[in-house]
Short mmCIF file of C-alpha atoms and ligand atoms in Angstrom, two decimals:
data_model
loop_
_atom_site.label_atom_id
_atom_site.label_comp_id
_atom_site.label_asym_id
_atom_site.label_seq_id
_atom_site.Cartn_x
_atom_site.Cartn_y
_atom_site.Cartn_z
CA MET A 1017 0.02 -0.02 -0.03
CA THR A 1018 2.73 2.31 -1.08
CA GLY A 1019 1.84 5.93 -0.64
CA LYS A 1020 -0.80 5.32 1.99
CA ARG A 1021 -0.40 6.76 5.44
CA LEU A 1022 -1.24 4.72 8.55
CA LEU A 1023 -1.24 5.81 12.10
CA VAL A 1024 -0.97 3.12 14.78
CA ARG A 1025 -2.33 4.90 17.80
CA GLY A 1026 -1.47 4.43 21.47
CA GLY A 1027 0.10 0.94 21.68
CA GLN A 1028 2.95 -0.02 23.96
CA VAL A 1029 5.80 0.02 21.50
CA TYR A 1030 8.48 -2.53 22.11
CA ASP A 1031 11.99 -1.16 21.94
CA HIS A 1032 15.00 -3.43 22.27
CA HIS A 1033 16.95 -0.57 23.87
CA GLY A 1034 14.10 0.68 26.17
CA ASP A 1035 12.13 -0.86 28.98
CA VAL A 1036 11.61 -4.38 27.58
CA HIS A 1037 9.19 -5.27 30.47
CA LYS A 1038 6.80 -2.34 30.31
CA PRO A 1039 7.28 -0.59 26.94
CA LYS A 1040 6.02 2.98 26.79
CA PRO A 1041 2.92 3.96 24.86
CA ALA A 1042 3.54 5.76 21.54
CA ASP A 1043 2.06 6.42 18.13
CA ILE A 1044 3.68 5.05 14.95
CA LEU A 1045 3.29 6.88 11.66
CA ILE A 1046 3.72 4.82 8.56
CA GLU A 1047 4.31 6.35 5.18
CA ASN A 1048 5.22 4.67 1.93
CA GLY A 1049 5.71 1.30 3.65
CA GLU A 1050 8.20 2.72 6.13
CA ILE A 1051 8.06 3.97 9.64
CA ALA A 1052 8.06 7.74 9.41
CA ALA A 1053 7.82 8.69 13.11
CA VAL A 1054 7.43 7.18 16.53
CA GLY A 1055 6.37 9.26 19.46
CA PRO A 1056 3.52 10.44 21.70
CA ASN A 1057 0.46 12.18 20.21
CA LEU A 1058 1.55 12.20 16.57
CA ASN A 1059 -0.58 14.38 14.36
CA ALA A 1060 -1.36 12.84 10.93
CA PRO A 1061 -4.43 14.29 9.28
CA GLY A 1062 -5.92 11.96 6.75
CA ALA A 1063 -4.02 8.85 7.83
CA GLU A 1064 -5.88 5.63 8.28
CA LEU A 1065 -6.09 4.93 11.99
CA ILE A 1066 -5.30 1.62 13.73
CA ASP A 1067 -6.32 1.76 17.44
CA ALA A 1068 -3.54 0.05 19.37
CA ARG A 1069 -4.69 0.87 22.93
CA ASP A 1070 -4.45 -2.38 25.03
CA ARG A 1071 -1.96 -3.64 22.43
CA LEU A 1072 1.70 -4.42 22.58
CA VAL A 1073 3.31 -3.40 19.30
CA ILE A 1074 6.36 -5.45 18.40
CA PRO A 1075 8.72 -5.55 15.40
CA GLY A 1076 7.50 -8.27 13.06
CA LEU A 1077 9.07 -11.58 13.82
CA ILE A 1078 11.30 -13.08 11.23
CA ASN A 1079 11.75 -16.81 10.44
CA ALA A 1080 15.39 -17.25 9.27
CA HIS A 1081 15.00 -20.91 8.23
CA TYR A 1082 12.01 -22.33 6.55
CA HIS A 1083 11.12 -24.54 3.53
CA SER A 1084 7.71 -23.97 1.99
CA HIS A 1085 7.84 -27.09 -0.22
CA ASP A 1086 6.42 -29.45 2.30
CA THR A 1087 3.93 -27.48 4.37
CA LEU A 1088 1.28 -30.05 3.34
CA CYS A 1089 3.21 -32.76 5.24
CA ARG A 1090 2.48 -31.36 8.63
CA GLY A 1091 1.09 -34.03 10.97
CA LEU A 1092 2.19 -36.86 8.66
CA PHE A 1093 5.11 -37.96 10.82
CA GLU A 1094 5.94 -38.69 14.47
CA GLU A 1095 9.49 -38.17 15.63
CA GLN A 1096 11.95 -40.07 13.57
CA PRO A 1097 15.57 -39.86 12.46
CA LEU A 1098 16.45 -37.45 9.66
CA GLU A 1099 17.72 -40.40 7.67
CA THR A 1100 14.33 -42.07 7.35
CA TRP A 1101 12.48 -38.76 7.14
CA LEU A 1102 14.44 -37.86 4.02
CA LEU A 1103 13.11 -40.93 2.27
CA TYR A 1104 9.55 -39.58 2.40
CA THR A 1105 9.93 -35.88 2.35
CA LEU A 1106 12.19 -35.33 -0.57
CA PRO A 1107 9.75 -36.77 -3.21
CA LEU A 1108 6.73 -35.02 -1.62
CA GLY A 1109 8.11 -31.59 -2.55
CA ALA A 1110 9.07 -32.47 -6.17
CA ASN A 1111 7.14 -32.28 -9.45
CA ARG A 1112 3.87 -31.07 -7.89
CA SER A 1113 1.01 -29.29 -9.69
CA LYS A 1114 0.92 -25.50 -9.93
CA GLU A 1115 -2.23 -25.49 -7.80
CA GLU A 1116 -0.47 -27.52 -5.07
CA VAL A 1117 2.68 -25.27 -5.23
CA ARG A 1118 0.55 -22.14 -4.73
CA ALA A 1119 -1.55 -23.68 -2.00
CA ARG A 1120 1.40 -25.00 -0.07
CA THR A 1121 3.15 -21.58 -0.27
CA LEU A 1122 -0.03 -19.85 0.93
CA VAL A 1123 -0.63 -22.22 3.81
CA GLY A 1124 2.86 -21.65 5.24
CA ALA A 1125 2.52 -17.89 4.67
CA LEU A 1126 -0.91 -17.78 6.33
CA GLU A 1127 0.30 -19.65 9.37
CA SER A 1128 3.29 -17.33 9.57
CA ILE A 1129 1.17 -14.13 9.47
CA ARG A 1130 -1.27 -15.50 12.09
CA CYS A 1131 1.75 -16.23 14.29
CA GLY A 1132 3.19 -12.70 14.00
CA ILE A 1133 5.84 -13.57 11.44
CA THR A 1134 6.29 -10.84 8.80
CA CYS A 1135 9.25 -12.23 6.88
CA VAL A 1136 10.40 -15.73 6.11
CA GLN A 1137 13.54 -17.02 4.52
CA ASP A 1138 12.21 -19.68 2.15
CA MET A 1139 14.93 -22.10 1.37
CA LEU A 1140 12.83 -23.68 -1.30
CA GLY A 1141 13.40 -27.05 -2.84
CA LEU A 1142 11.85 -26.26 -6.13
CA VAL A 1143 11.64 -29.08 -8.58
CA PRO A 1144 11.73 -28.42 -11.43
CA LEU A 1145 13.62 -25.13 -11.25
CA ASP A 1146 11.75 -23.24 -13.95
CA ASP A 1147 10.00 -19.93 -14.67
CA ALA A 1148 6.48 -21.29 -14.16
CA ASN A 1149 7.13 -22.77 -10.72
CA THR A 1150 9.05 -19.74 -9.62
CA ASP A 1151 6.29 -17.35 -10.77
CA VAL A 1152 3.65 -19.37 -8.83
CA VAL A 1153 5.62 -19.11 -5.52
CA ILE A 1154 6.61 -15.50 -5.84
CA GLN A 1155 3.04 -14.56 -6.85
CA ALA A 1156 1.66 -16.39 -3.87
CA TYR A 1157 3.90 -14.45 -1.47
CA LYS A 1158 2.89 -11.14 -3.15
CA ASP A 1159 -0.73 -12.00 -3.02
CA ILE A 1160 -0.76 -12.77 0.69
CA GLY A 1161 1.59 -9.96 1.45
CA LEU A 1162 4.26 -11.81 3.43
CA ARG A 1163 7.84 -10.57 3.07
CA VAL A 1164 10.15 -13.31 1.76
CA VAL A 1165 13.83 -13.85 1.39
CA PHE A 1166 13.59 -16.10 -1.55
CA SER A 1167 16.34 -18.70 -1.77
CA PRO A 1168 15.82 -21.74 -3.99
CA MET A 1169 18.26 -24.45 -3.07
CA VAL A 1170 21.05 -25.48 -5.38
CA TRP A 1171 23.46 -28.41 -5.25
CA ASP A 1172 25.41 -30.58 -7.57
CA VAL A 1173 26.19 -33.59 -5.29
CA PRO A 1174 23.18 -36.04 -5.18
CA PRO A 1175 20.98 -36.09 -2.03
CA VAL A 1176 22.26 -39.49 -1.03
CA ALA A 1177 25.42 -37.74 0.14
CA MET A 1178 23.52 -36.54 3.20
CA VAL A 1179 23.85 -40.04 4.61
CA ARG A 1180 27.12 -41.28 6.08
CA ASN A 1181 28.63 -44.35 4.35
CA LYS A 1182 26.22 -43.93 1.46
CA ASP A 1183 28.28 -46.41 -0.62
CA ASP A 1184 27.26 -49.19 1.81
CA LEU A 1185 23.61 -48.74 0.79
CA PRO A 1186 22.14 -51.03 -1.87
CA LYS A 1187 21.96 -49.32 -5.26
CA ASP A 1188 18.12 -49.06 -5.26
CA VAL A 1189 18.15 -47.48 -1.79
CA GLN A 1190 20.69 -44.94 -3.00
CA GLU A 1191 18.45 -44.13 -5.90
CA MET A 1192 15.41 -43.71 -3.60
CA LEU A 1193 17.29 -40.97 -1.85
CA GLY A 1194 18.53 -39.46 -5.07
CA ALA A 1195 21.73 -40.55 -6.74
CA THR A 1196 22.00 -38.05 -9.60
CA GLY A 1197 23.63 -34.73 -9.45
CA ARG A 1198 22.52 -31.48 -11.17
CA PRO A 1199 24.55 -29.35 -13.56
CA ILE A 1200 26.02 -26.32 -11.83
CA LYS A 1201 25.65 -23.96 -14.77
CA ASP A 1202 21.95 -24.61 -15.16
CA GLN A 1203 21.29 -23.68 -11.57
CA VAL A 1204 23.48 -20.56 -11.61
CA ASP A 1205 21.92 -19.45 -14.80
CA TYR A 1206 18.43 -20.07 -13.30
CA LEU A 1207 19.24 -17.93 -10.31
CA GLU A 1208 20.53 -14.98 -12.38
CA HIS A 1209 17.62 -15.32 -14.77
CA GLN A 1210 15.01 -15.25 -12.00
CA MET A 1211 16.70 -12.35 -10.17
CA ARG A 1212 16.30 -10.36 -13.37
CA ARG A 1213 12.72 -11.50 -13.90
CA HIS A 1214 11.78 -10.82 -10.24
CA ALA A 1215 13.87 -7.88 -9.07
CA VAL A 1216 14.26 -7.12 -5.44
CA GLY A 1217 11.58 -4.62 -4.19
CA GLY A 1218 8.58 -4.28 -1.94
CA THR A 1219 8.32 -7.50 0.00
CA LEU A 1220 10.65 -9.62 -2.19
CA HIS A 1221 14.26 -10.26 -1.34
CA TRP A 1222 16.81 -12.76 -2.60
CA ALA A 1223 19.46 -14.95 -0.99
CA LEU A 1224 21.44 -17.93 -2.05
CA ALA A 1225 21.08 -21.45 -0.67
CA PRO A 1226 23.75 -23.99 -1.58
CA PHE A 1227 22.04 -26.94 0.07
CA ALA A 1228 24.95 -28.08 2.37
CA PRO A 1229 28.66 -28.21 2.02
CA GLN A 1230 28.66 -32.08 1.52
CA ARG A 1231 26.03 -31.57 -1.20
CA CYS A 1232 28.23 -29.03 -3.22
CA THR A 1233 31.51 -29.47 -5.00
CA PRO A 1234 34.09 -26.77 -4.65
CA VAL A 1235 33.15 -25.46 -8.12
CA MET A 1236 29.48 -25.06 -6.94
CA LEU A 1237 30.54 -23.33 -3.68
CA GLU A 1238 32.77 -20.96 -5.67
CA ALA A 1239 29.97 -20.16 -8.10
CA CYS A 1240 27.75 -19.27 -5.18
CA ALA A 1241 30.51 -17.22 -3.58
CA GLU A 1242 30.80 -15.28 -6.82
CA LEU A 1243 27.07 -14.71 -7.16
CA SER A 1244 26.88 -13.61 -3.52
CA ALA A 1245 29.62 -11.10 -3.98
CA LYS A 1246 28.33 -9.89 -7.25
CA HIS A 1247 24.76 -9.25 -6.09
CA ASP A 1248 25.54 -8.70 -2.37
CA LEU A 1249 23.34 -11.65 -1.43
CA ALA A 1250 23.22 -13.53 1.92
CA ILE A 1251 23.94 -17.19 1.86
CA TYR A 1252 22.17 -19.94 3.92
CA THR A 1253 23.41 -23.45 3.99
CA HIS A 1254 22.67 -26.51 6.21
CA VAL A 1255 25.77 -27.34 8.20
CA TYR A 1256 26.30 -30.06 10.93
CA GLU A 1257 22.58 -30.79 11.29
CA THR A 1258 23.26 -34.36 12.35
CA ARG A 1259 25.96 -36.25 14.12
CA GLY A 1260 26.50 -38.07 10.84
CA GLN A 1261 27.43 -34.79 9.13
CA ARG A 1262 30.10 -34.20 11.80
CA LEU A 1263 31.37 -37.69 11.00
CA ILE A 1264 31.25 -37.01 7.27
CA ALA A 1265 33.52 -34.00 7.96
CA GLN A 1266 35.78 -36.26 10.03
CA GLU A 1267 35.91 -39.03 7.44
CA GLN A 1268 35.68 -37.20 4.05
CA PHE A 1269 37.11 -33.76 4.57
CA GLY A 1270 40.51 -34.55 6.01
CA LYS A 1271 42.05 -32.20 3.39
CA TYR A 1272 40.08 -29.38 5.07
CA GLY A 1273 41.19 -30.21 8.63
CA HIS A 1274 38.12 -32.37 9.06
CA SER A 1275 35.98 -29.25 9.14
CA LEU A 1276 33.07 -28.24 6.92
CA ILE A 1277 33.69 -24.62 8.04
CA SER A 1278 37.22 -24.87 6.60
CA TYR A 1279 35.75 -26.35 3.38
CA LEU A 1280 33.37 -23.30 3.11
CA ASP A 1281 36.32 -21.06 3.93
CA ALA A 1282 38.64 -22.58 1.36
CA HIS A 1283 36.05 -21.92 -1.36
CA GLY A 1284 35.18 -18.29 -0.55
CA LEU A 1285 32.09 -18.54 1.65
CA LEU A 1286 33.25 -17.80 5.20
CA ASN A 1287 32.43 -14.11 5.37
CA PRO A 1288 29.80 -11.77 6.85
CA ARG A 1289 27.19 -12.82 4.22
CA LEU A 1290 27.28 -16.45 5.38
CA ASN A 1291 24.70 -18.11 7.67
CA ILE A 1292 25.01 -21.72 8.59
CA VAL A 1293 21.79 -23.37 9.54
CA HIS A 1294 21.49 -25.85 12.44
CA SER A 1295 25.07 -26.19 13.82
CA VAL A 1296 24.06 -28.90 16.31
CA TRP A 1297 27.47 -30.57 15.85
CA ILE A 1298 29.71 -27.58 15.37
CA ALA A 1299 32.99 -27.57 17.35
CA ARG A 1300 33.96 -24.78 19.70
CA ASP A 1301 36.93 -23.61 17.59
CA GLU A 1302 34.65 -23.53 14.52
CA MET A 1303 32.24 -21.31 16.36
CA ASP A 1304 35.16 -18.95 17.17
CA ARG A 1305 36.04 -18.86 13.48
CA MET A 1306 32.53 -18.09 12.58
CA ALA A 1307 32.36 -15.22 15.07
CA LYS A 1308 35.64 -13.79 13.86
CA ALA A 1309 34.43 -13.80 10.27
CA ASP A 1310 31.05 -12.23 11.37
CA ALA A 1311 29.26 -15.24 9.88
CA GLY A 1312 25.99 -16.29 11.50
CA ILE A 1313 24.30 -19.34 12.84
CA VAL A 1314 20.56 -19.97 12.53
CA LEU A 1315 19.24 -22.46 15.12
CA ASN A 1316 16.31 -24.74 14.60
CA HIS A 1317 15.76 -26.52 17.87
CA LEU A 1318 12.30 -27.75 17.01
CA SER A 1319 13.21 -29.82 13.98
CA ASN A 1320 16.52 -30.89 15.53
CA MET A 1321 14.73 -32.58 18.40
CA LYS A 1322 11.82 -34.13 16.30
CA LEU A 1323 14.37 -35.56 13.71
CA LYS A 1324 16.66 -36.94 16.49
CA SER A 1325 19.55 -34.75 15.41
CA GLY A 1326 20.48 -33.57 18.86
CA ILE A 1327 20.55 -30.23 20.63
CA ALA A 1328 22.69 -27.32 19.49
CA PRO A 1329 25.21 -26.06 22.04
CA VAL A 1330 23.38 -22.83 22.88
CA CYS A 1331 25.53 -21.74 25.82
CA ASP A 1332 28.75 -22.28 23.98
CA LEU A 1333 27.37 -20.45 20.97
CA ARG A 1334 26.40 -17.49 23.13
CA ASP A 1335 29.82 -17.54 24.80
CA SER A 1336 31.60 -17.50 21.42
CA GLY A 1337 29.88 -14.33 20.48
CA VAL A 1338 28.81 -15.71 17.09
CA ARG A 1339 25.78 -13.87 15.72
CA LEU A 1340 22.60 -15.91 16.09
CA GLY A 1341 19.31 -16.27 14.39
CA LEU A 1342 16.33 -18.61 14.76
CA GLY A 1343 14.20 -20.65 12.36
CA CYS A 1344 11.29 -22.99 12.43
CA ASP A 1345 12.36 -25.23 9.52
CA ASN A 1346 10.00 -27.61 7.57
CA CYS A 1347 6.45 -28.29 8.42
CA SER A 1348 7.28 -31.93 7.92
CA GLY A 1349 10.08 -31.60 10.57
CA SER A 1350 8.64 -29.47 13.32
CA ASP A 1351 5.05 -29.02 12.05
CA VAL A 1352 4.70 -25.42 12.98
CA GLN A 1353 5.72 -21.99 11.83
CA SER A 1354 5.92 -20.25 15.20
CA VAL A 1355 8.86 -18.04 16.17
CA PHE A 1356 7.17 -18.00 19.68
CA GLN A 1357 7.93 -21.70 20.02
CA ALA A 1358 11.47 -21.28 18.60
CA MET A 1359 12.22 -18.47 21.02
CA LYS A 1360 10.92 -20.42 24.01
CA MET A 1361 12.95 -23.50 23.00
CA PHE A 1362 16.13 -21.33 22.73
CA CYS A 1363 15.68 -20.21 26.33
CA MET A 1364 14.62 -23.51 27.66
CA LEU A 1365 17.57 -25.46 26.18
CA SER A 1366 19.96 -22.79 27.35
CA ALA A 1367 18.50 -23.08 30.81
CA VAL A 1368 18.68 -26.86 31.04
CA SER A 1369 22.18 -27.27 29.67
CA GLU A 1370 23.82 -25.43 32.61
CA PRO A 1371 23.37 -25.84 36.37
CA GLU A 1372 24.21 -22.23 37.10
CA PRO A 1373 21.79 -19.38 36.38
CA GLY A 1374 23.01 -17.30 33.43
CA GLN A 1375 22.15 -14.12 31.76
CA PRO A 1376 18.54 -13.13 31.25
CA LEU A 1377 17.39 -14.65 27.94
CA ALA A 1378 13.96 -13.37 26.98
CA HIS A 1379 14.84 -9.99 25.65
CA GLU A 1380 17.97 -11.47 24.12
CA VAL A 1381 16.10 -14.04 22.12
CA LEU A 1382 13.64 -11.36 20.99
CA ARG A 1383 16.62 -9.58 19.42
CA HIS A 1384 17.68 -12.80 17.75
CA ALA A 1385 14.22 -13.32 16.30
CA THR A 1386 14.03 -9.75 14.95
CA VAL A 1387 17.32 -7.86 14.39
CA GLY A 1388 19.39 -11.07 14.42
CA ASN A 1389 17.30 -12.63 11.77
CA ALA A 1390 17.14 -9.42 9.72
CA ARG A 1391 20.97 -9.47 9.85
CA THR A 1392 21.12 -12.99 8.39
CA ALA A 1393 19.38 -11.68 5.24
CA GLY A 1394 21.53 -8.51 5.01
CA LEU A 1395 18.55 -6.46 6.05
CA SER A 1396 19.98 -4.79 9.17
CA GLY A 1397 18.74 -1.22 9.51
CA LYS A 1398 15.61 -2.08 7.56
CA LEU A 1399 13.83 -4.78 9.66
CA GLY A 1400 13.69 -5.83 13.29
CA GLU A 1401 13.09 -2.45 15.12
CA ILE A 1402 10.35 0.05 15.40
CA LYS A 1403 12.19 3.20 14.41
CA PRO A 1404 11.97 5.83 11.69
CA GLY A 1405 13.45 4.64 8.45
CA TYR A 1406 12.67 1.00 9.10
CA LYS A 1407 10.17 -0.99 7.04
CA ALA A 1408 6.73 -0.91 8.57
CA ASP A 1409 6.56 -4.55 9.55
CA LEU A 1410 4.71 -4.62 12.85
CA VAL A 1411 2.66 -6.97 14.90
CA LEU A 1412 0.00 -5.95 17.40
CA ILE A 1413 -0.43 -8.28 20.44
CA ASP A 1414 -3.64 -8.24 22.45
CA LEU A 1415 -2.73 -7.38 26.06
CA ASN A 1416 -6.29 -8.44 27.16
CA ASP A 1417 -5.36 -12.02 26.28
CA VAL A 1418 -5.00 -14.25 29.41
CA ALA A 1419 -1.32 -14.65 28.56
CA TYR A 1420 -0.82 -11.15 29.89
CA LEU A 1421 -3.07 -11.56 32.98
CA PRO A 1422 -1.30 -10.36 35.04
CA TYR A 1423 0.97 -8.32 32.87
CA ASN A 1424 4.47 -8.29 34.45
CA SER A 1425 6.87 -8.27 31.56
CA ALA A 1426 6.45 -7.86 27.80
CA ALA A 1427 9.70 -9.60 26.88
CA ARG A 1428 9.20 -12.63 29.19
CA GLN A 1429 5.55 -13.10 28.45
CA LEU A 1430 6.13 -12.83 24.68
CA VAL A 1431 8.78 -15.55 24.93
CA TYR A 1432 7.50 -17.87 27.61
CA THR A 1433 3.75 -17.42 27.53
CA GLU A 1434 2.63 -16.20 24.14
CA ALA A 1435 1.46 -19.06 21.84
CA GLY A 1436 0.45 -16.86 18.90
CA ARG A 1437 -3.10 -16.38 20.18
CA GLY A 1438 -2.54 -12.77 21.07
CA VAL A 1439 -1.63 -11.76 17.53
CA THR A 1440 -4.45 -9.57 16.35
CA THR A 1441 -3.08 -7.29 13.57
CA VAL A 1442 -0.12 -7.73 11.30
CA ILE A 1443 1.28 -4.97 9.17
CA ILE A 1444 3.83 -5.73 6.44
CA ASP A 1445 5.49 -3.11 4.30
CA GLY A 1446 2.97 -0.64 5.63
CA LYS A 1447 -0.03 -2.74 4.68
CA PRO A 1448 -2.37 -4.35 7.20
CA VAL A 1449 -2.41 -7.96 6.03
CA MET A 1450 -4.33 -9.10 9.03
CA ARG A 1451 -6.60 -6.81 11.05
CA ASP A 1452 -8.37 -7.83 14.17
CA ARG A 1453 -7.55 -11.46 13.43
CA LYS A 1454 -9.08 -11.26 9.91
CA VAL A 1455 -6.58 -11.95 7.07
CA LYS A 1456 -7.29 -9.23 4.53
CA THR A 1457 -5.25 -10.30 1.52
CA ILE A 1458 -6.58 -13.78 0.66
CA ASP A 1459 -9.80 -15.73 1.08
CA GLU A 1460 -8.90 -18.06 3.89
CA ASP A 1461 -11.98 -20.25 3.43
CA ALA A 1462 -11.32 -20.67 -0.19
CA LEU A 1463 -7.75 -21.70 0.58
CA ARG A 1464 -9.01 -24.26 3.02
CA ARG A 1465 -11.46 -25.74 0.47
CA GLU A 1466 -8.60 -25.83 -2.14
CA VAL A 1467 -6.21 -27.61 0.25
CA GLU A 1468 -8.90 -30.19 1.16
CA SER A 1469 -9.40 -31.00 -2.46
CA LEU A 1470 -5.69 -31.21 -3.22
CA MET A 1471 -5.00 -33.43 -0.26
CA ARG A 1472 -6.82 -36.42 -1.78
CA HIS A 1473 -4.20 -36.66 -4.47
CA PHE A 1474 -1.34 -35.70 -2.06
CA ILE A 1475 -2.22 -38.39 0.51
CA ALA A 1476 -2.46 -41.00 -2.26
CA ASP A 1477 1.07 -40.02 -3.40
CA TYR A 1478 2.25 -40.13 0.19
CA ASP A 1479 0.87 -43.54 0.84
CA ALA A 1480 2.50 -44.80 -2.40
CA ILE A 1481 5.88 -43.35 -1.44
CA VAL A 1482 5.76 -44.92 2.07
CA GLU A 1483 4.86 -48.28 0.64
CA SER A 1484 7.47 -48.16 -2.11
CA ARG A 1485 10.28 -47.22 0.38
CA LYS A 1486 9.71 -49.95 3.00
CA ARG A 1487 12.72 -51.81 1.78
CA ALA A 1488 14.98 -48.82 2.48
CA LEU A 1489 13.91 -48.37 6.15
CA PRO A 1490 16.22 -50.93 7.84
CA TYR A 1491 19.18 -49.52 5.94
CA MET A 1492 18.41 -45.96 7.02
CA LEU A 1493 17.86 -46.93 10.58
CA ASP A 1494 21.13 -48.85 10.59
CA ALA A 1495 22.95 -45.71 9.17
CA HIS A 1496 21.36 -43.66 12.02
CA ARG A 1497 22.34 -46.22 14.70
CA LYS A 1498 25.91 -46.56 13.47
CA MET A 1499 26.21 -42.79 13.43
CA TRP A 1500 25.23 -42.57 17.03
CA ALA A 1501 27.48 -45.41 18.00
CA ALA A 1502 30.54 -43.86 16.37
CA ASP A 1503 32.84 -41.79 18.45
CA VAL A 1504 32.75 -38.07 17.91
CA PRO A 1505 35.84 -36.36 19.16
CA MET A 1506 34.18 -33.28 20.52
CA HIS A 1507 33.91 -31.65 23.95
CA ARG A 1508 30.11 -31.46 24.22
CA PHE A 1509 27.46 -30.97 26.87
CA VAL A 1510 29.71 -31.14 29.88
CA PRO A 1511 27.94 -29.31 32.64
CA ARG A 1512 30.06 -26.42 33.67
CA THR A 1513 29.71 -23.44 36.05
CA ARG A 1514 30.26 -20.00 34.83
CA ALA A 1515 33.51 -18.40 36.03
ZN1 LIG B 1379 16.42 -26.83 6.31
#
């Protein structure tokens, strides 16, 4: 709604640098999609008014790791190892109808908005990588009004490389996981072509997503490094999600000091534009290198636990000073797009890993979920705070909700108590995409009917995939068990007291 003026009147405006427990009331004037002024009793004749009394106004939450390609899988799986999960989820995102691609994008976006997320990094597994598929996804985001850091995944080493000792698997099991690479040039050309067709602007941003170091040859990594430097694009890549990936580094990357961070570094990626996703099995010296390079880490506790990958070393990461972000990951791996859950998990896991009380966490994690996540996408100074000059991405939270009864601390109750129920109004790029809990940009009931109809076909495909992959299950479970039985030479999870 560029050009339109909006006045958000009388809310308690959350300021990372102010009183994070009882933010002061203020008005927010929005012009041309940006915050023009913040202060008491602003005068803005002709501006559309949003009454924010009894509301907490927070910077829009950002989800720094997400894949929209499998939102229709939510609820299909219980906890299971990543190795077996891969068998099912990879095909469920590929070669789908345009109607399904649009619907799945809208479902994830709708959930995000209802949960106070105003921007997602969509590390999309788009198969095939073509104009038509890309147009469908980008149009869906534009239609619903969610800001997206669009990052289709690229890789040239086949998916089976995600599994340790892949050569021990029978040939047909290797093929089930994916045993064919993809040409580098086609993918780099695709990215450049799409960035020209869909230029950055409004709610669309781009980033690069080489799938994972072990899924990319040095040539592919160097091509990504070059693109990143040329277009000043952030990079997101999965690193050390599982114990098996730590072992892969140990066993296959000896030339790089047994470190995937060294491998990324050797091929031009260890720099301030880099974000590694997960880092459950990162070593302490690697954290220090990341911190020194001003590279970032995006934590995804929810999927790490459900996929039996382990728990990221939150306290060591905090101590190392590496910059941190948070993600919610796939709907097939954690089933929810809720930064509230991700923030709470960050605090809870930090709390349980050390016997000694540490620093207060709630307002820190709110920074990670806003300014920290904005930084991952190279959007510092544009997203994550409510200040003049920032994009008008705001969320109004209902302080009459029982989560705030009694109301003692905005930061703590947002992190420990809020489940998303309090989100009433969401403004993105200056446009109210949800107002008083009613989504204004799409017909939610029509989407519900569309998904119901698509699911008949989707579930039939899912059942067929599960049936056809039964033979692979014992092999994948065996790979998972061997990985946990193998010795990982790392200092991890030793309770320690703070000096
Ligand atoms: Zn991921």
